[in-house]
PDB file of C-alpha atoms in Angstrom:
ATOM      1  CA  PRO A   1       0.145  -0.113   0.104  1.00  0.00           C
ATOM      2  CA  GLY A   2       1.254   3.460  -0.891  1.00  0.00           C
ATOM      3  CA  GLY A   3       4.118   2.002  -3.439  1.00  0.00           C
ATOM      4  CA  ALA A   4       4.443   2.816  -6.887  1.00  0.00           C
ATOM      5  CA  PRO A   5       2.445   0.457  -9.280  1.00  0.00           C
ATOM      6  CA  ARG A   6       4.738  -1.942 -11.242  1.00  0.00           C
ATOM      7  CA  ASP A   7       4.722  -2.784 -15.114  1.00  0.00           C
ATOM      8  CA  LEU A   8       5.335  -5.917 -16.559  1.00  0.00           C
ATOM      9  CA  PRO A   9       8.680  -5.935 -18.488  1.00  0.00           C
ATOM     10  CA  PRO A  10       7.612  -5.066 -22.030  1.00  0.00           C
ATOM     11  CA  ILE A  11       5.774  -7.499 -24.093  1.00  0.00           C
ATOM     12  CA  GLY A  12       7.912  -9.709 -26.067  1.00  0.00           C
ATOM     13  CA  SER A  13      11.137  -9.036 -23.760  1.00  0.00           C
ATOM     14  CA  ALA A  14      13.436 -11.558 -22.658  1.00  0.00           C
ATOM     15  CA  ALA A  15      12.158 -11.513 -19.293  1.00  0.00           C
ATOM     16  CA  ALA A  16       8.891 -12.006 -20.324  1.00  0.00           C
ATOM     17  CA  PRO A  17       8.564 -13.608 -23.572  1.00  0.00           C
ATOM     18  CA  LEU A  18       4.713 -13.056 -24.271  1.00  0.00           C
ATOM     19  CA  PRO A  19       2.827 -12.634 -27.637  1.00  0.00           C
ATOM     20  CA  LYS A  20       4.267  -9.945 -29.691  1.00  0.00           C
ATOM     21  CA  GLY A  21       1.966  -7.528 -31.539  1.00  0.00           C
ATOM     22  CA  PRO A  22      -1.866  -6.682 -30.881  1.00  0.00           C
ATOM     23  CA  CYS A  23      -3.599  -9.279 -28.585  1.00  0.00           C
ATOM     24  CA  ARG A  24      -6.860  -9.280 -26.266  1.00  0.00           C
ATOM     25  CA  TRP A  25      -6.127 -10.071 -22.845  1.00  0.00           C
ATOM     26  CA  GLY A  26      -9.316 -12.272 -21.135  1.00  0.00           C
ATOM     27  CA  GLY A  27      -8.353 -11.858 -17.400  1.00  0.00           C
ATOM     28  CA  LEU A  28      -5.462 -11.531 -14.875  1.00  0.00           C
ATOM     29  CA  ALA A  29      -5.120 -13.308 -11.478  1.00  0.00           C
ATOM     30  CA  PHE A  30      -2.686 -13.159  -8.703  1.00  0.00           C
ATOM     31  CA  SER A  31      -1.671 -15.861  -6.225  1.00  0.00           C
ATOM     32  CA  ALA A  32      -2.630 -15.301  -2.856  1.00  0.00           C
ATOM     33  CA  ASP A  33       1.123 -15.061  -1.730  1.00  0.00           C
ATOM     34  CA  GLY A  34       1.512 -12.272  -4.388  1.00  0.00           C
ATOM     35  CA  ARG A  35       4.467 -14.327  -6.121  1.00  0.00           C
ATOM     36  CA  HIS A  36       2.781 -15.389  -9.370  1.00  0.00           C
ATOM     37  CA  LEU A  37       0.487 -13.866 -11.918  1.00  0.00           C
ATOM     38  CA  LEU A  38      -1.632 -15.571 -14.383  1.00  0.00           C
ATOM     39  CA  ALA A  39      -2.559 -13.720 -17.673  1.00  0.00           C
ATOM     40  CA  VAL A  40      -5.047 -15.320 -20.394  1.00  0.00           C
ATOM     41  CA  LEU A  41      -5.710 -14.539 -23.639  1.00  0.00           C
ATOM     42  CA  ALA A  42      -9.313 -13.634 -25.012  1.00  0.00           C
ATOM     43  CA  ASP A  43      -8.668 -14.371 -28.740  1.00  0.00           C
ATOM     44  CA  LYS A  44      -6.610 -17.755 -28.061  1.00  0.00           C
ATOM     45  CA  PRO A  45      -6.876 -20.696 -25.688  1.00  0.00           C
ATOM     46  CA  VAL A  46      -3.698 -19.810 -24.110  1.00  0.00           C
ATOM     47  CA  ALA A  47      -2.500 -18.566 -20.435  1.00  0.00           C
ATOM     48  CA  TYR A  48       0.845 -17.654 -19.079  1.00  0.00           C
ATOM     49  CA  LEU A  49       2.064 -17.998 -15.508  1.00  0.00           C
ATOM     50  CA  LEU A  50       4.894 -15.539 -14.710  1.00  0.00           C
ATOM     51  CA  THR A  51       6.605 -15.026 -11.463  1.00  0.00           C
ATOM     52  CA  TRP A  52       6.009 -11.470  -9.663  1.00  0.00           C
ATOM     53  CA  PRO A  53       7.259  -8.974  -9.787  1.00  0.00           C
ATOM     54  CA  GLU A  54      10.219 -10.131 -11.911  1.00  0.00           C
ATOM     55  CA  GLY A  55       7.865 -11.026 -14.997  1.00  0.00           C
ATOM     56  CA  VAL A  56       9.701 -14.352 -15.870  1.00  0.00           C
ATOM     57  CA  LEU A  57       7.721 -16.767 -17.473  1.00  0.00           C
ATOM     58  CA  ARG A  58       7.133 -19.972 -15.670  1.00  0.00           C
ATOM     59  CA  HIS A  59       4.722 -22.106 -17.812  1.00  0.00           C
ATOM     60  CA  THR A  60       2.408 -21.554 -20.795  1.00  0.00           C
ATOM     61  CA  PHE A  61      -0.947 -23.487 -20.512  1.00  0.00           C
ATOM     62  CA  THR A  62      -3.338 -24.332 -23.456  1.00  0.00           C
ATOM     63  CA  ALA A  63      -7.231 -25.248 -23.580  1.00  0.00           C
ATOM     64  CA  PRO A  64      -7.300 -27.373 -26.905  1.00  0.00           C
ATOM     65  CA  GLY A  65     -10.818 -27.241 -28.386  1.00  0.00           C
ATOM     66  CA  HIS A  66     -11.410 -23.755 -27.010  1.00  0.00           C
ATOM     67  CA  THR A  67     -11.025 -20.469 -28.836  1.00  0.00           C
ATOM     68  CA  GLY A  68     -10.280 -18.170 -25.987  1.00  0.00           C
ATOM     69  CA  LEU A  69     -10.078 -17.352 -22.366  1.00  0.00           C
ATOM     70  CA  THR A  70     -11.879 -15.208 -20.183  1.00  0.00           C
ATOM     71  CA  ALA A  71     -11.599 -15.073 -16.262  1.00  0.00           C
ATOM     72  CA  ALA A  72      -8.583 -16.322 -14.392  1.00  0.00           C
ATOM     73  CA  ALA A  73      -7.753 -17.614 -11.265  1.00  0.00           C
ATOM     74  CA  LEU A  74      -4.746 -19.199  -8.796  1.00  0.00           C
ATOM     75  CA  ASN A  75      -4.737 -21.087  -5.982  1.00  0.00           C
ATOM     76  CA  ALA A  76      -2.679 -20.050  -2.722  1.00  0.00           C
ATOM     77  CA  ASP A  77       0.583 -21.397  -3.861  1.00  0.00           C
ATOM     78  CA  ALA A  78       0.456 -21.458  -7.775  1.00  0.00           C
ATOM     79  CA  SER A  79      -0.120 -25.184  -7.917  1.00  0.00           C
ATOM     80  CA  LEU A  80      -3.362 -24.877  -9.685  1.00  0.00           C
ATOM     81  CA  ALA A  81      -4.494 -22.354 -12.474  1.00  0.00           C
ATOM     82  CA  ALA A  82      -7.995 -22.034 -13.686  1.00  0.00           C
ATOM     83  CA  ALA A  83      -9.827 -19.829 -16.635  1.00  0.00           C
ATOM     84  CA  GLY A  84     -13.224 -19.624 -17.996  1.00  0.00           C
ATOM     85  CA  THR A  85     -13.504 -20.563 -21.734  1.00  0.00           C
ATOM     86  CA  ILE A  86     -15.402 -18.619 -24.639  1.00  0.00           C
ATOM     87  CA  SER A  87     -17.571 -21.689 -24.556  1.00  0.00           C
ATOM     88  CA  HIS A  88     -18.570 -21.387 -21.297  1.00  0.00           C
ATOM     89  CA  ALA A  89     -16.321 -24.076 -19.629  1.00  0.00           C
ATOM     90  CA  VAL A  90     -14.107 -24.024 -16.770  1.00  0.00           C
ATOM     91  CA  VAL A  91     -10.461 -25.374 -17.181  1.00  0.00           C
ATOM     92  CA  VAL A  92      -7.902 -26.283 -14.512  1.00  0.00           C
ATOM     93  CA  TRP A  93      -4.528 -27.001 -15.179  1.00  0.00           C
ATOM     94  CA  ARG A  94      -1.791 -28.241 -12.773  1.00  0.00           C
ATOM     95  CA  THR A  95       1.426 -26.197 -12.653  1.00  0.00           C
ATOM     96  CA  ALA A  96       3.515 -29.472 -11.914  1.00  0.00           C
ATOM     97  CA  ALA A  97       2.351 -31.013 -15.293  1.00  0.00           C
ATOM     98  CA  PRO A  98       1.826 -27.954 -17.552  1.00  0.00           C
ATOM     99  CA  GLU A  99       1.707 -29.803 -20.739  1.00  0.00           C
ATOM    100  CA  ALA A 100      -0.933 -31.915 -19.683  1.00  0.00           C
ATOM    101  CA  ALA A 101      -4.494 -31.408 -20.952  1.00  0.00           C
ATOM    102  CA  PRO A 102      -6.627 -29.544 -18.326  1.00  0.00           C
ATOM    103  CA  ARG A 103      -9.553 -30.627 -16.542  1.00  0.00           C
ATOM    104  CA  THR A 104     -12.645 -29.194 -17.799  1.00  0.00           C
ATOM    105  CA  GLY A 105     -15.896 -28.437 -16.051  1.00  0.00           C
ATOM    106  CA  THR A 106     -19.202 -27.596 -17.833  1.00  0.00           C
ATOM    107  CA  GLY A 107     -22.598 -26.406 -16.792  1.00  0.00           C
ATOM    108  CA  HIS A 108     -22.545 -22.436 -17.434  1.00  0.00           C
ATOM    109  CA  GLU A 109     -24.532 -21.221 -20.250  1.00  0.00           C
ATOM    110  CA  ASN A 110     -23.022 -17.881 -20.769  1.00  0.00           C
ATOM    111  CA  THR A 111     -19.688 -15.987 -20.275  1.00  0.00           C
ATOM    112  CA  ILE A 112     -17.827 -16.879 -17.150  1.00  0.00           C
ATOM    113  CA  SER A 113     -17.031 -13.444 -15.526  1.00  0.00           C
ATOM    114  CA  SER A 114     -15.324 -14.399 -12.424  1.00  0.00           C
ATOM    115  CA  LEU A 115     -13.518 -17.328 -10.876  1.00  0.00           C
ATOM    116  CA  ALA A 116     -11.569 -17.908  -7.361  1.00  0.00           C
ATOM    117  CA  PHE A 117     -10.310 -20.818  -5.391  1.00  0.00           C
ATOM    118  CA  SER A 118     -11.158 -21.243  -1.899  1.00  0.00           C
ATOM    119  CA  PRO A 119      -8.214 -20.544   0.739  1.00  0.00           C
ATOM    120  CA  ASP A 120      -8.069 -24.205   1.641  1.00  0.00           C
ATOM    121  CA  GLY A 121      -7.687 -25.085  -1.943  1.00  0.00           C
ATOM    122  CA  ARG A 122     -10.642 -27.729  -2.034  1.00  0.00           C
ATOM    123  CA  TRP A 123     -13.192 -25.656  -4.248  1.00  0.00           C
ATOM    124  CA  LEU A 124     -13.049 -23.431  -7.005  1.00  0.00           C
ATOM    125  CA  GLY A 125     -16.096 -21.022  -7.603  1.00  0.00           C
ATOM    126  CA  SER A 126     -17.190 -19.643 -10.822  1.00  0.00           C
ATOM    127  CA  ILE A 127     -20.107 -16.834 -11.709  1.00  0.00           C
ATOM    128  CA  GLY A 128     -21.117 -16.345 -15.177  1.00  0.00           C
ATOM    129  CA  GLU A 129     -23.473 -13.826 -17.052  1.00  0.00           C
ATOM    130  CA  ASP A 130     -26.257 -16.790 -16.788  1.00  0.00           C
ATOM    131  CA  ALA A 131     -26.739 -15.677 -13.472  1.00  0.00           C
ATOM    132  CA  VAL A 132     -25.341 -18.848 -11.792  1.00  0.00           C
ATOM    133  CA  LEU A 133     -22.728 -19.506  -8.995  1.00  0.00           C
ATOM    134  CA  ARG A 134     -21.240 -22.663  -9.507  1.00  0.00           C
ATOM    135  CA  LEU A 135     -18.632 -24.682  -7.220  1.00  0.00           C
ATOM    136  CA  TRP A 136     -16.306 -27.402  -8.774  1.00  0.00           C
ATOM    137  CA  GLU A 137     -13.683 -29.631  -7.134  1.00  0.00           C
ATOM    138  CA  ALA A 138     -10.463 -27.782  -7.616  1.00  0.00           C
ATOM    139  CA  GLN A 139      -8.391 -30.750  -8.414  1.00  0.00           C
ATOM    140  CA  SER A 140     -10.617 -32.402 -10.861  1.00  0.00           C
ATOM    141  CA  ALA A 141     -13.408 -29.758 -12.123  1.00  0.00           C
ATOM    142  CA  ALA A 142     -15.863 -31.859 -11.181  1.00  0.00           C
ATOM    143  CA  PRO A 143     -19.026 -30.273 -10.346  1.00  0.00           C
ATOM    144  CA  VAL A 144     -19.974 -30.019  -6.814  1.00  0.00           C
ATOM    145  CA  LEU A 145     -23.181 -27.531  -6.670  1.00  0.00           C
ATOM    146  CA  SER A 146     -24.707 -24.455  -8.408  1.00  0.00           C
ATOM    147  CA  VAL A 147     -26.908 -21.570  -6.900  1.00  0.00           C
ATOM    148  CA  PRO A 148     -28.606 -19.107  -8.888  1.00  0.00           C
ATOM    149  CA  GLY A 149     -27.847 -15.387  -8.340  1.00  0.00           C
ATOM    150  CA  GLU A 150     -26.082 -12.609  -9.635  1.00  0.00           C
ATOM    151  CA  SER A 151     -22.656 -11.157  -8.851  1.00  0.00           C
ATOM    152  CA  MET A 152     -19.621  -9.323 -10.275  1.00  0.00           C
ATOM    153  CA  ALA A 153     -17.007 -11.470  -8.449  1.00  0.00           C
ATOM    154  CA  VAL A 154     -16.906 -14.663  -6.696  1.00  0.00           C
ATOM    155  CA  ARG A 155     -15.068 -14.859  -3.235  1.00  0.00           C
ATOM    156  CA  PHE A 156     -14.732 -17.058  -0.409  1.00  0.00           C
ATOM    157  CA  SER A 157     -14.614 -16.276   3.222  1.00  0.00           C
ATOM    158  CA  PRO A 158     -11.320 -17.078   4.903  1.00  0.00           C
ATOM    159  CA  ASP A 159     -12.344 -20.346   6.187  1.00  0.00           C
ATOM    160  CA  SER A 160     -13.448 -21.350   2.859  1.00  0.00           C
ATOM    161  CA  ARG A 161     -17.204 -22.011   4.337  1.00  0.00           C
ATOM    162  CA  PHE A 162     -19.088 -19.402   2.340  1.00  0.00           C
ATOM    163  CA  ALA A 163     -19.010 -18.335  -1.179  1.00  0.00           C
ATOM    164  CA  GLY A 164     -20.437 -14.967  -2.716  1.00  0.00           C
ATOM    165  CA  PRO A 165     -21.839 -12.576  -2.563  1.00  0.00           C
ATOM    166  CA  LEU A 166     -25.042 -13.195  -4.342  1.00  0.00           C
ATOM    167  CA  LEU A 167     -27.960 -11.023  -5.425  1.00  0.00           C
ATOM    168  CA  HIS A 168     -31.154 -13.089  -6.019  1.00  0.00           C
ATOM    169  CA  ARG A 169     -34.827 -12.058  -6.448  1.00  0.00           C
ATOM    170  CA  GLY A 170     -34.244  -8.794  -4.338  1.00  0.00           C
ATOM    171  CA  ALA A 171     -32.140 -10.442  -1.592  1.00  0.00           C
ATOM    172  CA  ALA A 172     -28.256 -10.094  -0.936  1.00  0.00           C
ATOM    173  CA  GLY A 173     -26.262 -12.831   0.673  1.00  0.00           C
ATOM    174  CA  ARG A 174     -23.768 -15.610   0.396  1.00  0.00           C
ATOM    175  CA  VAL A 175     -23.760 -19.717   0.085  1.00  0.00           C
ATOM    176  CA  ARG A 176     -22.618 -22.038   2.601  1.00  0.00           C
ATOM    177  CA  VAL A 177     -20.080 -24.424   1.115  1.00  0.00           C
ATOM    178  CA  ASP A 178     -20.778 -27.635   2.917  1.00  0.00           C
ATOM    179  CA  PRO A 179     -20.841 -30.138   0.033  1.00  0.00           C
ATOM    180  CA  SER A 180     -20.375 -34.057   1.199  1.00  0.00           C
ATOM    181  CA  PRO A 181     -19.416 -37.169  -0.889  1.00  0.00           C
ATOM    182  CA  ILE A 182     -21.607 -39.379   1.346  1.00  0.00           C
ATOM    183  CA  LEU A 183     -24.304 -39.913  -1.306  1.00  0.00           C
ATOM    184  CA  ARG A 184     -21.880 -41.000  -3.793  1.00  0.00           C
ATOM    185  CA  PRO A 185     -21.129 -44.417  -2.014  1.00  0.00           C
ATOM    186  CA  LEU A 186     -24.410 -44.715  -0.582  1.00  0.00           C
ATOM    187  CA  TYR A 187     -26.276 -44.725  -3.781  1.00  0.00           C
ATOM    188  CA  PRO A 188     -25.364 -48.119  -5.394  1.00  0.00           C
ATOM    189  CA  PRO A 189     -24.549 -48.127  -8.943  1.00  0.00           C
ATOM    190  CA  GLY A 190     -27.085 -49.533 -11.254  1.00  0.00           C
ATOM    191  CA  SER A 191     -29.980 -49.341  -8.667  1.00  0.00           C
ATOM    192  CA  ARG A 192     -33.174 -50.403 -10.053  1.00  0.00           C
ATOM    193  CA  GLY A 193     -35.135 -47.872  -7.859  1.00  0.00           C
ATOM    194  CA  SER A 194     -36.502 -44.608  -9.306  1.00  0.00           C
ATOM    195  CA  GLY A 195     -36.722 -42.745  -6.145  1.00  0.00           C
ATOM    196  CA  VAL A 196     -33.969 -41.298  -3.685  1.00  0.00           C
ATOM    197  CA  THR A 197     -34.746 -39.686  -0.586  1.00  0.00           C
ATOM    198  CA  VAL A 198     -32.335 -38.401   2.239  1.00  0.00           C
ATOM    199  CA  SER A 199     -33.015 -37.442   5.673  1.00  0.00           C
ATOM    200  CA  VAL A 200     -30.862 -36.385   8.492  1.00  0.00           C
ATOM    201  CA  ASP A 201     -31.752 -36.845  12.038  1.00  0.00           C
ATOM    202  CA  SER A 202     -32.771 -33.620  14.486  1.00  0.00           C
ATOM    203  CA  ARG A 203     -29.084 -33.771  15.914  1.00  0.00           C
ATOM    204  CA  GLY A 204     -27.631 -33.667  12.605  1.00  0.00           C
ATOM    205  CA  GLU A 205     -25.343 -36.739  13.327  1.00  0.00           C
ATOM    206  CA  ARG A 206     -27.030 -39.230  11.278  1.00  0.00           C
ATOM    207  CA  LEU A 207     -27.890 -39.582   7.321  1.00  0.00           C
ATOM    208  CA  ALA A 208     -30.212 -42.200   5.951  1.00  0.00           C
ATOM    209  CA  VAL A 209     -30.454 -42.595   2.109  1.00  0.00           C
ATOM    210  CA  SER A 210     -33.060 -44.527   0.470  1.00  0.00           C
ATOM    211  CA  CYS A 211     -32.844 -46.278  -3.042  1.00  0.00           C
ATOM    212  CA  GLY A 212     -34.181 -49.328  -4.740  1.00  0.00           C
ATOM    213  CA  GLU A 213     -32.229 -51.658  -2.662  1.00  0.00           C
ATOM    214  CA  GLY A 214     -33.242 -50.564   0.750  1.00  0.00           C
ATOM    215  CA  VAL A 215     -31.888 -47.610   3.495  1.00  0.00           C
ATOM    216  CA  ALA A 216     -28.253 -46.810   4.189  1.00  0.00           C
ATOM    217  CA  VAL A 217     -27.586 -44.989   7.365  1.00  0.00           C
ATOM    218  CA  ALA A 218     -24.222 -43.007   7.427  1.00  0.00           C
ATOM    219  CA  ASP A 219     -22.252 -40.784   9.924  1.00  0.00           C
ATOM    220  CA  VAL A 220     -22.649 -36.991   8.931  1.00  0.00           C
ATOM    221  CA  ALA A 221     -19.209 -36.078   9.866  1.00  0.00           C
ATOM    222  CA  SER A 222     -17.093 -38.852   8.576  1.00  0.00           C
ATOM    223  CA  GLY A 223     -19.495 -40.469   5.803  1.00  0.00           C
ATOM    224  CA  ALA A 224     -18.859 -44.059   7.305  1.00  0.00           C
ATOM    225  CA  LEU A 225     -21.549 -46.323   6.821  1.00  0.00           C
ATOM    226  CA  ARG A 226     -23.324 -47.146  10.308  1.00  0.00           C
ATOM    227  CA  PHE A 227     -25.912 -49.817   8.825  1.00  0.00           C
ATOM    228  CA  THR A 228     -28.296 -50.860   6.043  1.00  0.00           C
ATOM    229  CA  LEU A 229     -31.865 -51.948   5.981  1.00  0.00           C
ATOM    230  CA  PRO A 230     -32.668 -54.492   3.121  1.00  0.00           C
ATOM    231  CA  ALA A 231     -35.972 -52.713   2.226  1.00  0.00           C
ATOM    232  CA  ALA A 232     -36.170 -53.593  -1.551  1.00  0.00           C
ATOM    233  CA  GLY A 233     -38.455 -50.811  -3.309  1.00  0.00           C
ATOM    234  CA  THR A 234     -37.973 -48.143  -0.752  1.00  0.00           C
ATOM    235  CA  THR A 235     -38.283 -44.511  -2.223  1.00  0.00           C
ATOM    236  CA  SER A 236     -38.671 -42.529   0.841  1.00  0.00           C
ATOM    237  CA  VAL A 237     -37.292 -42.493   4.338  1.00  0.00           C
ATOM    238  CA  LEU A 238     -37.754 -40.047   7.369  1.00  0.00           C
ATOM    239  CA  TRP A 239     -36.670 -40.005  10.863  1.00  0.00           C
ATOM    240  CA  ALA A 240     -39.193 -40.289  13.542  1.00  0.00           C
ATOM    241  CA  ASP A 241     -39.922 -40.875  17.139  1.00  0.00           C
ATOM    242  CA  GLU A 242     -37.072 -38.583  18.286  1.00  0.00           C
ATOM    243  CA  ASP A 243     -34.648 -40.332  15.689  1.00  0.00           C
ATOM    244  CA  ARG A 244     -35.354 -43.668  17.583  1.00  0.00           C
ATOM    245  CA  ALA A 245     -37.189 -44.927  14.085  1.00  0.00           C
ATOM    246  CA  LEU A 246     -37.098 -44.532  10.432  1.00  0.00           C
ATOM    247  CA  LEU A 247     -40.479 -44.371   8.533  1.00  0.00           C
ATOM    248  CA  THR A 248     -40.006 -46.118   4.975  1.00  0.00           C
ATOM    249  CA  CYS A 249     -42.291 -46.317   2.048  1.00  0.00           C
TER     250      CYS A 249
END
């Protein structure tokens, strides 16, 4: 604060061998420690990772199959770099393997205007002109959740538990980030059941999941399976009698 602004070395210099001639930049992002800068091109699917303030090029990333990039983001230690694409996808590169194809997440229906990694490195948030906030697994770009709402930029709270801010139907707020992988192992692949219901007990300790094969009950905190009920054809489940019984149908 209070210091003079610093410029990158001139485009095409030995310190920063970036594209020569006119180009359109789609986004810029610093790592949390301020030691790296990510710059993405809007007219080509190319991103550059530079050291800061030296401006030395570390890596060049590409996103084959896309025509250009929009928003940019770096995680805290610059081990992951992300960008939005002109075709509304999210791409994530690992800086340890810069030549590898990026992981790609799809779901937005319009331009991605902002990206941000959570401070704990688990999540990547994106907001688009389709008025949807989306959350992705940072390493894999797998979708986690989506919430309708408008925002100019997506940010996480210091403890990574909240993302936002969002404006939706006249109300402003933020999204609590508490996704869980519990449903994935509890819902058996190839289940013949057409209905799936989840129910959490009143203390928030146990999660019951119904599917075609029956009911599975897991610990909410750890996701560990506690027991199963072989009630084939179950489509709904509900805790009852002060959490001492499960109603099923």
